[in-house]
Amino acid sequence: TAQSSKHNIFYLPWDLPGILVSLTSFFIVFYTNHCFARYLHLYDLTRDLLAKLVEAAQELRFRMPIPFPEAEDKSKMEDEAKVKGARRAIMRYMVASIYLFFFFMSSNKVSESEYQQLINQGLLHVEEKVWLEQFKGHAHSMVLDWALQVAGEALGANRNRHIRAFSQIANHIRKEQVQIEDAINMPMPFQYFHIMNLMLTINFTLWAYGMGMYKSYLATIIF
């Protein structure tokens, strides 16, 4: 049976599609490797983005310490309230910036329900939400600028070194947001994707045809 099949003009020798199978395997491995490397790159950026929030909280803890007021010392109690308010406002804006960024990347806009979620969590006020809805640029970048403004006013002009350190953290967050946005907006080339799909289709067609030439039920199971 095998010898008679080989003399058939429609018989497909298995050594003919061998080169195409090798090329297809290479393209699949190459494509999968790039997809996984892209995933790891986005994962590292996202984790580092969240880690910068912890670093910002630590900077505020050391650069803006809360004074310990003595009994009935109203001036120090007022200073304590100001420091706490400034620290909370800075971190509130920075966390809101991260939320707004992920909301924007998921649907290219921030919906009313997502704004309401931030308000319910105490990360935005209603007045800030109304202003951001009218803002034409990226809301997450503007909220990050608000955090820098509060930090500058709270630290004062005589502590420029501390302001610079906090500004570096905010700029690092903005830079990673841009890198994540660029990576998502520029996926793998569609030409490469279509070529790989075409090669897979041709391979499966040849395999189906070649196995169909065998007079065995096992050929169907193996395919």
mmCIF file with all atom_site columns, C-alpha atoms in Angstrom:
data_model
loop_
_atom_site.group_PDB
_atom_site.id
_atom_site.type_symbol
_atom_site.label_atom_id
_atom_site.label_alt_id
_atom_site.label_comp_id
_atom_site.label_asym_id
_atom_site.label_entity_id
_atom_site.label_seq_id
_atom_site.pdbx_PDB_ins_code
_atom_site.Cartn_x
_atom_site.Cartn_y
_atom_site.Cartn_z
_atom_site.occupancy
_atom_site.B_iso_or_equiv
_atom_site.pdbx_formal_charge
_atom_site.auth_seq_id
_atom_site.auth_comp_id
_atom_site.auth_asym_id
_atom_site.auth_atom_id
_atom_site.pdbx_PDB_model_num
ATOM 1   C CA . THR A 1 1   ? 0.000   0.000  0.000  1.00 0.00 ? 1   THR A CA 1
ATOM 2   C CA . ALA A 1 2   ? 2.828   2.375  0.879  1.00 0.00 ? 2   ALA A CA 1
ATOM 3   C CA . GLN A 1 3   ? 4.604   1.625  -2.423 1.00 0.00 ? 3   GLN A CA 1
ATOM 4   C CA . SER A 1 4   ? 1.441   2.148  -4.459 1.00 0.00 ? 4   SER A CA 1
ATOM 5   C CA . SER A 1 5   ? 0.786   5.464  -2.721 1.00 0.00 ? 5   SER A CA 1
ATOM 6   C CA . LYS A 1 6   ? 4.260   6.719  -3.584 1.00 0.00 ? 6   LYS A CA 1
ATOM 7   C CA . HIS A 1 7   ? 3.607   6.124  -7.288 1.00 0.00 ? 7   HIS A CA 1
ATOM 8   C CA . ASN A 1 8   ? 0.456   8.246  -7.089 1.00 0.00 ? 8   ASN A CA 1
ATOM 9   C CA . ILE A 1 9   ? 0.978   11.716 -8.632 1.00 0.00 ? 9   ILE A CA 1
ATOM 10  C CA . PHE A 1 10  ? -0.988  13.247 -5.735 1.00 0.00 ? 10  PHE A CA 1
ATOM 11  C CA . TYR A 1 11  ? 1.209   11.620 -3.093 1.00 0.00 ? 11  TYR A CA 1
ATOM 12  C CA . LEU A 1 12  ? 2.955   14.091 -0.764 1.00 0.00 ? 12  LEU A CA 1
ATOM 13  C CA . PRO A 1 13  ? 6.458   13.045 0.359  1.00 0.00 ? 13  PRO A CA 1
ATOM 14  C CA . TRP A 1 14  ? 7.063   14.136 3.966  1.00 0.00 ? 14  TRP A CA 1
ATOM 15  C CA . ASP A 1 15  ? 10.523  15.468 3.161  1.00 0.00 ? 15  ASP A CA 1
ATOM 16  C CA . LEU A 1 16  ? 9.109   18.201 0.889  1.00 0.00 ? 16  LEU A CA 1
ATOM 17  C CA . PRO A 1 17  ? 7.363   20.340 3.563  1.00 0.00 ? 17  PRO A CA 1
ATOM 18  C CA . GLY A 1 18  ? 10.272  19.807 5.972  1.00 0.00 ? 18  GLY A CA 1
ATOM 19  C CA . ILE A 1 19  ? 11.848  23.228 5.288  1.00 0.00 ? 19  ILE A CA 1
ATOM 20  C CA . LEU A 1 20  ? 8.516   24.985 5.688  1.00 0.00 ? 20  LEU A CA 1
ATOM 21  C CA . VAL A 1 21  ? 7.882   23.191 8.966  1.00 0.00 ? 21  VAL A CA 1
ATOM 22  C CA . SER A 1 22  ? 11.304  24.274 10.261 1.00 0.00 ? 22  SER A CA 1
ATOM 23  C CA . LEU A 1 23  ? 10.685  27.907 9.271  1.00 0.00 ? 23  LEU A CA 1
ATOM 24  C CA . THR A 1 24  ? 7.253   27.861 10.874 1.00 0.00 ? 24  THR A CA 1
ATOM 25  C CA . SER A 1 25  ? 8.680   26.463 14.099 1.00 0.00 ? 25  SER A CA 1
ATOM 26  C CA . PHE A 1 26  ? 11.299  29.221 14.116 1.00 0.00 ? 26  PHE A CA 1
ATOM 27  C CA . PHE A 1 27  ? 8.675   31.929 13.571 1.00 0.00 ? 27  PHE A CA 1
ATOM 28  C CA . ILE A 1 28  ? 6.436   30.537 16.321 1.00 0.00 ? 28  ILE A CA 1
ATOM 29  C CA . VAL A 1 29  ? 9.279   30.410 18.840 1.00 0.00 ? 29  VAL A CA 1
ATOM 30  C CA . PHE A 1 30  ? 10.504  33.864 17.808 1.00 0.00 ? 30  PHE A CA 1
ATOM 31  C CA . TYR A 1 31  ? 7.017   35.388 18.021 1.00 0.00 ? 31  TYR A CA 1
ATOM 32  C CA . THR A 1 32  ? 6.225   33.740 21.359 1.00 0.00 ? 32  THR A CA 1
ATOM 33  C CA . ASN A 1 33  ? 9.543   34.889 22.793 1.00 0.00 ? 33  ASN A CA 1
ATOM 34  C CA . HIS A 1 34  ? 8.860   38.486 21.790 1.00 0.00 ? 34  HIS A CA 1
ATOM 35  C CA . CYS A 1 35  ? 5.339   38.340 23.226 1.00 0.00 ? 35  CYS A CA 1
ATOM 36  C CA . PHE A 1 36  ? 6.625   37.012 26.542 1.00 0.00 ? 36  PHE A CA 1
ATOM 37  C CA . ALA A 1 37  ? 9.469   39.569 26.630 1.00 0.00 ? 37  ALA A CA 1
ATOM 38  C CA . ARG A 1 38  ? 6.895   42.302 25.989 1.00 0.00 ? 38  ARG A CA 1
ATOM 39  C CA . TYR A 1 39  ? 4.759   40.980 28.836 1.00 0.00 ? 39  TYR A CA 1
ATOM 40  C CA . LEU A 1 40  ? 7.733   40.919 31.219 1.00 0.00 ? 40  LEU A CA 1
ATOM 41  C CA . HIS A 1 41  ? 8.675   44.477 30.193 1.00 0.00 ? 41  HIS A CA 1
ATOM 42  C CA . LEU A 1 42  ? 5.165   45.765 30.967 1.00 0.00 ? 42  LEU A CA 1
ATOM 43  C CA . TYR A 1 43  ? 5.094   43.778 34.207 1.00 0.00 ? 43  TYR A CA 1
ATOM 44  C CA . ASP A 1 44  ? 8.405   45.260 35.377 1.00 0.00 ? 44  ASP A CA 1
ATOM 45  C CA . LEU A 1 45  ? 7.268   48.797 34.520 1.00 0.00 ? 45  LEU A CA 1
ATOM 46  C CA . THR A 1 46  ? 3.971   48.325 36.353 1.00 0.00 ? 46  THR A CA 1
ATOM 47  C CA . ARG A 1 47  ? 5.595   46.889 39.466 1.00 0.00 ? 47  ARG A CA 1
ATOM 48  C CA . ASP A 1 48  ? 8.197   49.656 39.509 1.00 0.00 ? 48  ASP A CA 1
ATOM 49  C CA . LEU A 1 49  ? 5.407   52.200 39.105 1.00 0.00 ? 49  LEU A CA 1
ATOM 50  C CA . LEU A 1 50  ? 3.719   50.906 42.244 1.00 0.00 ? 50  LEU A CA 1
ATOM 51  C CA . ALA A 1 51  ? 7.041   50.654 44.082 1.00 0.00 ? 51  ALA A CA 1
ATOM 52  C CA . LYS A 1 52  ? 7.606   54.378 43.495 1.00 0.00 ? 52  LYS A CA 1
ATOM 53  C CA . LEU A 1 53  ? 4.481   55.102 45.545 1.00 0.00 ? 53  LEU A CA 1
ATOM 54  C CA . VAL A 1 54  ? 6.057   53.336 48.526 1.00 0.00 ? 54  VAL A CA 1
ATOM 55  C CA . GLU A 1 55  ? 9.280   55.270 47.944 1.00 0.00 ? 55  GLU A CA 1
ATOM 56  C CA . ALA A 1 56  ? 7.324   58.541 47.837 1.00 0.00 ? 56  ALA A CA 1
ATOM 57  C CA . ALA A 1 57  ? 5.604   57.690 51.130 1.00 0.00 ? 57  ALA A CA 1
ATOM 58  C CA . GLN A 1 58  ? 8.983   56.969 52.721 1.00 0.00 ? 58  GLN A CA 1
ATOM 59  C CA . GLU A 1 59  ? 10.388  60.266 51.439 1.00 0.00 ? 59  GLU A CA 1
ATOM 60  C CA . LEU A 1 60  ? 7.445   62.149 52.924 1.00 0.00 ? 60  LEU A CA 1
ATOM 61  C CA . ARG A 1 61  ? 7.862   60.312 56.204 1.00 0.00 ? 61  ARG A CA 1
ATOM 62  C CA . PHE A 1 62  ? 11.503  61.384 56.551 1.00 0.00 ? 62  PHE A CA 1
ATOM 63  C CA . ARG A 1 63  ? 11.441  64.783 54.809 1.00 0.00 ? 63  ARG A CA 1
ATOM 64  C CA . MET A 1 64  ? 8.227   65.984 56.429 1.00 0.00 ? 64  MET A CA 1
ATOM 65  C CA . PRO A 1 65  ? 8.288   64.588 59.970 1.00 0.00 ? 65  PRO A CA 1
ATOM 66  C CA . ILE A 1 66  ? 5.352   65.274 62.252 1.00 0.00 ? 66  ILE A CA 1
ATOM 67  C CA . PRO A 1 67  ? 6.356   67.358 65.304 1.00 0.00 ? 67  PRO A CA 1
ATOM 68  C CA . PHE A 1 68  ? 5.425   65.903 68.645 1.00 0.00 ? 68  PHE A CA 1
ATOM 69  C CA . PRO A 1 69  ? 3.463   68.614 70.453 1.00 0.00 ? 69  PRO A CA 1
ATOM 70  C CA . GLU A 1 70  ? 3.724   69.075 74.144 1.00 0.00 ? 70  GLU A CA 1
ATOM 71  C CA . ALA A 1 71  ? 0.662   69.361 76.319 1.00 0.00 ? 71  ALA A CA 1
ATOM 72  C CA . GLU A 1 72  ? -1.467  72.436 75.492 1.00 0.00 ? 72  GLU A CA 1
ATOM 73  C CA . ASP A 1 73  ? 1.029   73.579 72.821 1.00 0.00 ? 73  ASP A CA 1
ATOM 74  C CA . LYS A 1 74  ? -1.457  74.834 70.227 1.00 0.00 ? 74  LYS A CA 1
ATOM 75  C CA . SER A 1 75  ? 1.172   76.079 67.765 1.00 0.00 ? 75  SER A CA 1
ATOM 76  C CA . LYS A 1 76  ? 2.802   72.670 67.484 1.00 0.00 ? 76  LYS A CA 1
ATOM 77  C CA . MET A 1 77  ? -0.593  71.017 67.248 1.00 0.00 ? 77  MET A CA 1
ATOM 78  C CA . GLU A 1 78  ? -1.409  73.281 64.305 1.00 0.00 ? 78  GLU A CA 1
ATOM 79  C CA . ASP A 1 79  ? 1.930   72.414 62.681 1.00 0.00 ? 79  ASP A CA 1
ATOM 80  C CA . GLU A 1 80  ? 1.153   68.735 63.134 1.00 0.00 ? 80  GLU A CA 1
ATOM 81  C CA . ALA A 1 81  ? -2.213  69.155 61.416 1.00 0.00 ? 81  ALA A CA 1
ATOM 82  C CA . LYS A 1 82  ? -0.607  71.029 58.506 1.00 0.00 ? 82  LYS A CA 1
ATOM 83  C CA . VAL A 1 83  ? 2.077   68.375 57.995 1.00 0.00 ? 83  VAL A CA 1
ATOM 84  C CA . LYS A 1 84  ? -0.471  65.573 58.132 1.00 0.00 ? 84  LYS A CA 1
ATOM 85  C CA . GLY A 1 85  ? -2.715  67.380 55.672 1.00 0.00 ? 85  GLY A CA 1
ATOM 86  C CA . ALA A 1 86  ? 0.127   68.050 53.256 1.00 0.00 ? 86  ALA A CA 1
ATOM 87  C CA . ARG A 1 87  ? 1.404   64.469 53.421 1.00 0.00 ? 87  ARG A CA 1
ATOM 88  C CA . ARG A 1 88  ? -2.073  63.078 52.858 1.00 0.00 ? 88  ARG A CA 1
ATOM 89  C CA . ALA A 1 89  ? -2.761  65.452 49.957 1.00 0.00 ? 89  ALA A CA 1
ATOM 90  C CA . ILE A 1 90  ? 0.512   64.538 48.221 1.00 0.00 ? 90  ILE A CA 1
ATOM 91  C CA . MET A 1 91  ? -0.019  60.786 48.507 1.00 0.00 ? 91  MET A CA 1
ATOM 92  C CA . ARG A 1 92  ? -3.704  61.151 47.645 1.00 0.00 ? 92  ARG A CA 1
ATOM 93  C CA . TYR A 1 93  ? -2.801  62.856 44.367 1.00 0.00 ? 93  TYR A CA 1
ATOM 94  C CA . MET A 1 94  ? -0.052  60.357 43.548 1.00 0.00 ? 94  MET A CA 1
ATOM 95  C CA . VAL A 1 95  ? -2.262  57.319 44.146 1.00 0.00 ? 95  VAL A CA 1
ATOM 96  C CA . ALA A 1 96  ? -5.060  58.985 42.167 1.00 0.00 ? 96  ALA A CA 1
ATOM 97  C CA . SER A 1 97  ? -2.613  59.548 39.306 1.00 0.00 ? 97  SER A CA 1
ATOM 98  C CA . ILE A 1 98  ? -1.843  55.808 39.179 1.00 0.00 ? 98  ILE A CA 1
ATOM 99  C CA . TYR A 1 99  ? -5.549  54.937 39.242 1.00 0.00 ? 99  TYR A CA 1
ATOM 100 C CA . LEU A 1 100 ? -6.371  57.453 36.530 1.00 0.00 ? 100 LEU A CA 1
ATOM 101 C CA . PHE A 1 101 ? -3.530  56.163 34.378 1.00 0.00 ? 101 PHE A CA 1
ATOM 102 C CA . PHE A 1 102 ? -4.731  52.545 34.509 1.00 0.00 ? 102 PHE A CA 1
ATOM 103 C CA . PHE A 1 103 ? -8.318  53.649 33.915 1.00 0.00 ? 103 PHE A CA 1
ATOM 104 C CA . PHE A 1 104 ? -7.198  55.629 30.875 1.00 0.00 ? 104 PHE A CA 1
ATOM 105 C CA . MET A 1 105 ? -5.117  52.754 29.471 1.00 0.00 ? 105 MET A CA 1
ATOM 106 C CA . SER A 1 106 ? -7.994  50.265 29.788 1.00 0.00 ? 106 SER A CA 1
ATOM 107 C CA . SER A 1 107 ? -10.511 52.245 27.707 1.00 0.00 ? 107 SER A CA 1
ATOM 108 C CA . ASN A 1 108 ? -8.653  55.363 26.486 1.00 0.00 ? 108 ASN A CA 1
ATOM 109 C CA . LYS A 1 109 ? -10.793 57.496 28.802 1.00 0.00 ? 109 LYS A CA 1
ATOM 110 C CA . VAL A 1 110 ? -11.907 57.799 32.417 1.00 0.00 ? 110 VAL A CA 1
ATOM 111 C CA . SER A 1 111 ? -15.598 57.049 32.839 1.00 0.00 ? 111 SER A CA 1
ATOM 112 C CA . GLU A 1 112 ? -18.041 58.633 35.265 1.00 0.00 ? 112 GLU A CA 1
ATOM 113 C CA . SER A 1 113 ? -18.179 55.465 37.382 1.00 0.00 ? 113 SER A CA 1
ATOM 114 C CA . GLU A 1 114 ? -14.378 55.385 37.638 1.00 0.00 ? 114 GLU A CA 1
ATOM 115 C CA . TYR A 1 115 ? -14.282 58.997 38.793 1.00 0.00 ? 115 TYR A CA 1
ATOM 116 C CA . GLN A 1 116 ? -16.989 58.159 41.328 1.00 0.00 ? 116 GLN A CA 1
ATOM 117 C CA . GLN A 1 117 ? -14.869 55.248 42.567 1.00 0.00 ? 117 GLN A CA 1
ATOM 118 C CA . LEU A 1 118 ? -11.971 57.617 43.253 1.00 0.00 ? 118 LEU A CA 1
ATOM 119 C CA . ILE A 1 119 ? -14.293 60.005 45.075 1.00 0.00 ? 119 ILE A CA 1
ATOM 120 C CA . ASN A 1 120 ? -15.713 57.189 47.214 1.00 0.00 ? 120 ASN A CA 1
ATOM 121 C CA . GLN A 1 121 ? -12.187 56.102 48.118 1.00 0.00 ? 121 GLN A CA 1
ATOM 122 C CA . GLY A 1 122 ? -11.260 59.650 49.131 1.00 0.00 ? 122 GLY A CA 1
ATOM 123 C CA . LEU A 1 123 ? -8.628  60.056 46.410 1.00 0.00 ? 123 LEU A CA 1
ATOM 124 C CA . LEU A 1 124 ? -10.416 62.918 44.618 1.00 0.00 ? 124 LEU A CA 1
ATOM 125 C CA . HIS A 1 125 ? -12.841 65.634 45.616 1.00 0.00 ? 125 HIS A CA 1
ATOM 126 C CA . VAL A 1 126 ? -15.926 66.483 43.615 1.00 0.00 ? 126 VAL A CA 1
ATOM 127 C CA . GLU A 1 127 ? -14.490 69.865 42.597 1.00 0.00 ? 127 GLU A CA 1
ATOM 128 C CA . GLU A 1 128 ? -11.288 68.198 41.377 1.00 0.00 ? 128 GLU A CA 1
ATOM 129 C CA . LYS A 1 129 ? -13.285 65.647 39.403 1.00 0.00 ? 129 LYS A CA 1
ATOM 130 C CA . VAL A 1 130 ? -15.293 68.390 37.679 1.00 0.00 ? 130 VAL A CA 1
ATOM 131 C CA . TRP A 1 131 ? -12.086 70.247 36.785 1.00 0.00 ? 131 TRP A CA 1
ATOM 132 C CA . LEU A 1 132 ? -10.400 67.118 35.435 1.00 0.00 ? 132 LEU A CA 1
ATOM 133 C CA . GLU A 1 133 ? -13.399 66.288 33.243 1.00 0.00 ? 133 GLU A CA 1
ATOM 134 C CA . GLN A 1 134 ? -12.995 69.670 31.554 1.00 0.00 ? 134 GLN A CA 1
ATOM 135 C CA . PHE A 1 135 ? -9.226  69.269 31.200 1.00 0.00 ? 135 PHE A CA 1
ATOM 136 C CA . LYS A 1 136 ? -8.201  68.420 27.617 1.00 0.00 ? 136 LYS A CA 1
ATOM 137 C CA . GLY A 1 137 ? -4.936  66.636 28.462 1.00 0.00 ? 137 GLY A CA 1
ATOM 138 C CA . HIS A 1 138 ? -4.102  63.536 30.475 1.00 0.00 ? 138 HIS A CA 1
ATOM 139 C CA . ALA A 1 139 ? -5.773  63.682 33.870 1.00 0.00 ? 139 ALA A CA 1
ATOM 140 C CA . HIS A 1 140 ? -3.150  61.448 35.493 1.00 0.00 ? 140 HIS A CA 1
ATOM 141 C CA . SER A 1 141 ? -0.346  63.856 34.507 1.00 0.00 ? 141 SER A CA 1
ATOM 142 C CA . MET A 1 142 ? -2.216  66.859 35.876 1.00 0.00 ? 142 MET A CA 1
ATOM 143 C CA . VAL A 1 143 ? -2.922  65.144 39.211 1.00 0.00 ? 143 VAL A CA 1
ATOM 144 C CA . LEU A 1 144 ? 0.765   64.269 39.482 1.00 0.00 ? 144 LEU A CA 1
ATOM 145 C CA . ASP A 1 145 ? 1.581   67.956 38.979 1.00 0.00 ? 145 ASP A CA 1
ATOM 146 C CA . TRP A 1 146 ? -0.793  68.793 41.810 1.00 0.00 ? 146 TRP A CA 1
ATOM 147 C CA . ALA A 1 147 ? 1.211   66.492 44.081 1.00 0.00 ? 147 ALA A CA 1
ATOM 148 C CA . LEU A 1 148 ? 4.412   68.349 43.157 1.00 0.00 ? 148 LEU A CA 1
ATOM 149 C CA . GLN A 1 149 ? 2.792   71.718 43.818 1.00 0.00 ? 149 GLN A CA 1
ATOM 150 C CA . VAL A 1 150 ? 1.639   70.648 47.277 1.00 0.00 ? 150 VAL A CA 1
ATOM 151 C CA . ALA A 1 151 ? 5.081   69.212 48.042 1.00 0.00 ? 151 ALA A CA 1
ATOM 152 C CA . GLY A 1 152 ? 6.766   72.444 46.977 1.00 0.00 ? 152 GLY A CA 1
ATOM 153 C CA . GLU A 1 153 ? 4.500   74.569 49.147 1.00 0.00 ? 153 GLU A CA 1
ATOM 154 C CA . ALA A 1 154 ? 4.773   72.244 52.143 1.00 0.00 ? 154 ALA A CA 1
ATOM 155 C CA . LEU A 1 155 ? 8.551   71.844 52.047 1.00 0.00 ? 155 LEU A CA 1
ATOM 156 C CA . GLY A 1 156 ? 9.255   75.514 51.392 1.00 0.00 ? 156 GLY A CA 1
ATOM 157 C CA . ALA A 1 157 ? 11.898  77.284 49.327 1.00 0.00 ? 157 ALA A CA 1
ATOM 158 C CA . ASN A 1 158 ? 14.646  76.644 51.883 1.00 0.00 ? 158 ASN A CA 1
ATOM 159 C CA . ARG A 1 159 ? 14.435  72.887 51.319 1.00 0.00 ? 159 ARG A CA 1
ATOM 160 C CA . ASN A 1 160 ? 15.093  72.716 47.594 1.00 0.00 ? 160 ASN A CA 1
ATOM 161 C CA . ARG A 1 161 ? 17.185  69.589 47.997 1.00 0.00 ? 161 ARG A CA 1
ATOM 162 C CA . HIS A 1 162 ? 14.214  67.672 49.404 1.00 0.00 ? 162 HIS A CA 1
ATOM 163 C CA . ILE A 1 163 ? 11.911  69.080 46.718 1.00 0.00 ? 163 ILE A CA 1
ATOM 164 C CA . ARG A 1 164 ? 14.348  67.913 44.045 1.00 0.00 ? 164 ARG A CA 1
ATOM 165 C CA . ALA A 1 165 ? 14.411  64.378 45.473 1.00 0.00 ? 165 ALA A CA 1
ATOM 166 C CA . PHE A 1 166 ? 10.624  64.195 45.515 1.00 0.00 ? 166 PHE A CA 1
ATOM 167 C CA . SER A 1 167 ? 10.448  65.682 42.022 1.00 0.00 ? 167 SER A CA 1
ATOM 168 C CA . GLN A 1 168 ? 12.715  62.901 40.738 1.00 0.00 ? 168 GLN A CA 1
ATOM 169 C CA . ILE A 1 169 ? 10.267  60.307 42.039 1.00 0.00 ? 169 ILE A CA 1
ATOM 170 C CA . ALA A 1 170 ? 7.330   62.047 40.359 1.00 0.00 ? 170 ALA A CA 1
ATOM 171 C CA . ASN A 1 171 ? 9.232   62.377 37.093 1.00 0.00 ? 171 ASN A CA 1
ATOM 172 C CA . HIS A 1 172 ? 10.166  58.693 37.251 1.00 0.00 ? 172 HIS A CA 1
ATOM 173 C CA . ILE A 1 173 ? 6.481   57.810 37.641 1.00 0.00 ? 173 ILE A CA 1
ATOM 174 C CA . ARG A 1 174 ? 5.572   60.019 34.672 1.00 0.00 ? 174 ARG A CA 1
ATOM 175 C CA . LYS A 1 175 ? 8.360   58.476 32.578 1.00 0.00 ? 175 LYS A CA 1
ATOM 176 C CA . GLU A 1 176 ? 7.189   54.932 33.288 1.00 0.00 ? 176 GLU A CA 1
ATOM 177 C CA . GLN A 1 177 ? 3.596   55.876 32.504 1.00 0.00 ? 177 GLN A CA 1
ATOM 178 C CA . VAL A 1 178 ? 4.763   57.124 29.101 1.00 0.00 ? 178 VAL A CA 1
ATOM 179 C CA . GLN A 1 179 ? 6.767   53.923 28.516 1.00 0.00 ? 179 GLN A CA 1
ATOM 180 C CA . ILE A 1 180 ? 3.767   51.735 29.354 1.00 0.00 ? 180 ILE A CA 1
ATOM 181 C CA . GLU A 1 181 ? 1.521   53.788 27.085 1.00 0.00 ? 181 GLU A CA 1
ATOM 182 C CA . ASP A 1 182 ? 4.023   53.633 24.214 1.00 0.00 ? 182 ASP A CA 1
ATOM 183 C CA . ALA A 1 183 ? 4.474   49.876 24.590 1.00 0.00 ? 183 ALA A CA 1
ATOM 184 C CA . ILE A 1 184 ? 0.722   49.217 24.549 1.00 0.00 ? 184 ILE A CA 1
ATOM 185 C CA . ASN A 1 185 ? 0.052   51.579 21.651 1.00 0.00 ? 185 ASN A CA 1
ATOM 186 C CA . MET A 1 186 ? 2.758   49.945 19.514 1.00 0.00 ? 186 MET A CA 1
ATOM 187 C CA . PRO A 1 187 ? 2.065   46.185 19.470 1.00 0.00 ? 187 PRO A CA 1
ATOM 188 C CA . MET A 1 188 ? 3.806   43.490 17.460 1.00 0.00 ? 188 MET A CA 1
ATOM 189 C CA . PRO A 1 189 ? 3.745   44.257 13.696 1.00 0.00 ? 189 PRO A CA 1
ATOM 190 C CA . PHE A 1 190 ? 0.612   42.909 12.040 1.00 0.00 ? 190 PHE A CA 1
ATOM 191 C CA . GLN A 1 191 ? 2.624   41.869 8.963  1.00 0.00 ? 191 GLN A CA 1
ATOM 192 C CA . TYR A 1 192 ? 4.633   39.478 11.105 1.00 0.00 ? 192 TYR A CA 1
ATOM 193 C CA . PHE A 1 193 ? 1.487   38.161 12.749 1.00 0.00 ? 193 PHE A CA 1
ATOM 194 C CA . HIS A 1 194 ? -0.230  37.529 9.392  1.00 0.00 ? 194 HIS A CA 1
ATOM 195 C CA . ILE A 1 195 ? 2.840   35.823 7.905  1.00 0.00 ? 195 ILE A CA 1
ATOM 196 C CA . MET A 1 196 ? 2.985   33.463 10.867 1.00 0.00 ? 196 MET A CA 1
ATOM 197 C CA . ASN A 1 197 ? -0.741  32.677 10.528 1.00 0.00 ? 197 ASN A CA 1
ATOM 198 C CA . LEU A 1 198 ? -0.332  32.050 6.798  1.00 0.00 ? 198 LEU A CA 1
ATOM 199 C CA . MET A 1 199 ? 2.580   29.672 7.390  1.00 0.00 ? 199 MET A CA 1
ATOM 200 C CA . LEU A 1 200 ? 0.599   27.824 10.060 1.00 0.00 ? 200 LEU A CA 1
ATOM 201 C CA . THR A 1 201 ? -2.379  27.487 7.708  1.00 0.00 ? 201 THR A CA 1
ATOM 202 C CA . ILE A 1 202 ? -0.183  26.119 4.907  1.00 0.00 ? 202 ILE A CA 1
ATOM 203 C CA . ASN A 1 203 ? 1.489   23.656 7.290  1.00 0.00 ? 203 ASN A CA 1
ATOM 204 C CA . PHE A 1 204 ? -1.794  22.382 8.684  1.00 0.00 ? 204 PHE A CA 1
ATOM 205 C CA . THR A 1 205 ? -3.174  22.034 5.159  1.00 0.00 ? 205 THR A CA 1
ATOM 206 C CA . LEU A 1 206 ? -0.156  20.002 4.050  1.00 0.00 ? 206 LEU A CA 1
ATOM 207 C CA . TRP A 1 207 ? -0.287  17.846 7.174  1.00 0.00 ? 207 TRP A CA 1
ATOM 208 C CA . ALA A 1 208 ? -4.005  17.225 6.727  1.00 0.00 ? 208 ALA A CA 1
ATOM 209 C CA . TYR A 1 209 ? -3.488  16.303 3.085  1.00 0.00 ? 209 TYR A CA 1
ATOM 210 C CA . GLY A 1 210 ? -0.463  14.099 3.760  1.00 0.00 ? 210 GLY A CA 1
ATOM 211 C CA . MET A 1 211 ? -2.105  12.221 6.625  1.00 0.00 ? 211 MET A CA 1
ATOM 212 C CA . GLY A 1 212 ? -5.276  11.869 4.587  1.00 0.00 ? 212 GLY A CA 1
ATOM 213 C CA . MET A 1 213 ? -3.281  9.902  1.987  1.00 0.00 ? 213 MET A CA 1
ATOM 214 C CA . TYR A 1 214 ? -2.593  7.185  4.574  1.00 0.00 ? 214 TYR A CA 1
ATOM 215 C CA . LYS A 1 215 ? -5.197  4.436  4.755  1.00 0.00 ? 215 LYS A CA 1
ATOM 216 C CA . SER A 1 216 ? -5.250  4.391  8.539  1.00 0.00 ? 216 SER A CA 1
ATOM 217 C CA . TYR A 1 217 ? -7.651  5.679  11.165 1.00 0.00 ? 217 TYR A CA 1
ATOM 218 C CA . LEU A 1 218 ? -4.659  6.628  13.349 1.00 0.00 ? 218 LEU A CA 1
ATOM 219 C CA . ALA A 1 219 ? -3.694  9.388  10.893 1.00 0.00 ? 219 ALA A CA 1
ATOM 220 C CA . THR A 1 220 ? -6.869  11.285 11.781 1.00 0.00 ? 220 THR A CA 1
ATOM 221 C CA . ILE A 1 221 ? -6.255  10.839 15.503 1.00 0.00 ? 221 ILE A CA 1
ATOM 222 C CA . ILE A 1 222 ? -2.640  12.004 15.234 1.00 0.00 ? 222 ILE A CA 1
ATOM 223 C CA . PHE A 1 223 ? -3.633  15.082 13.219 1.00 0.00 ? 223 PHE A CA 1
#
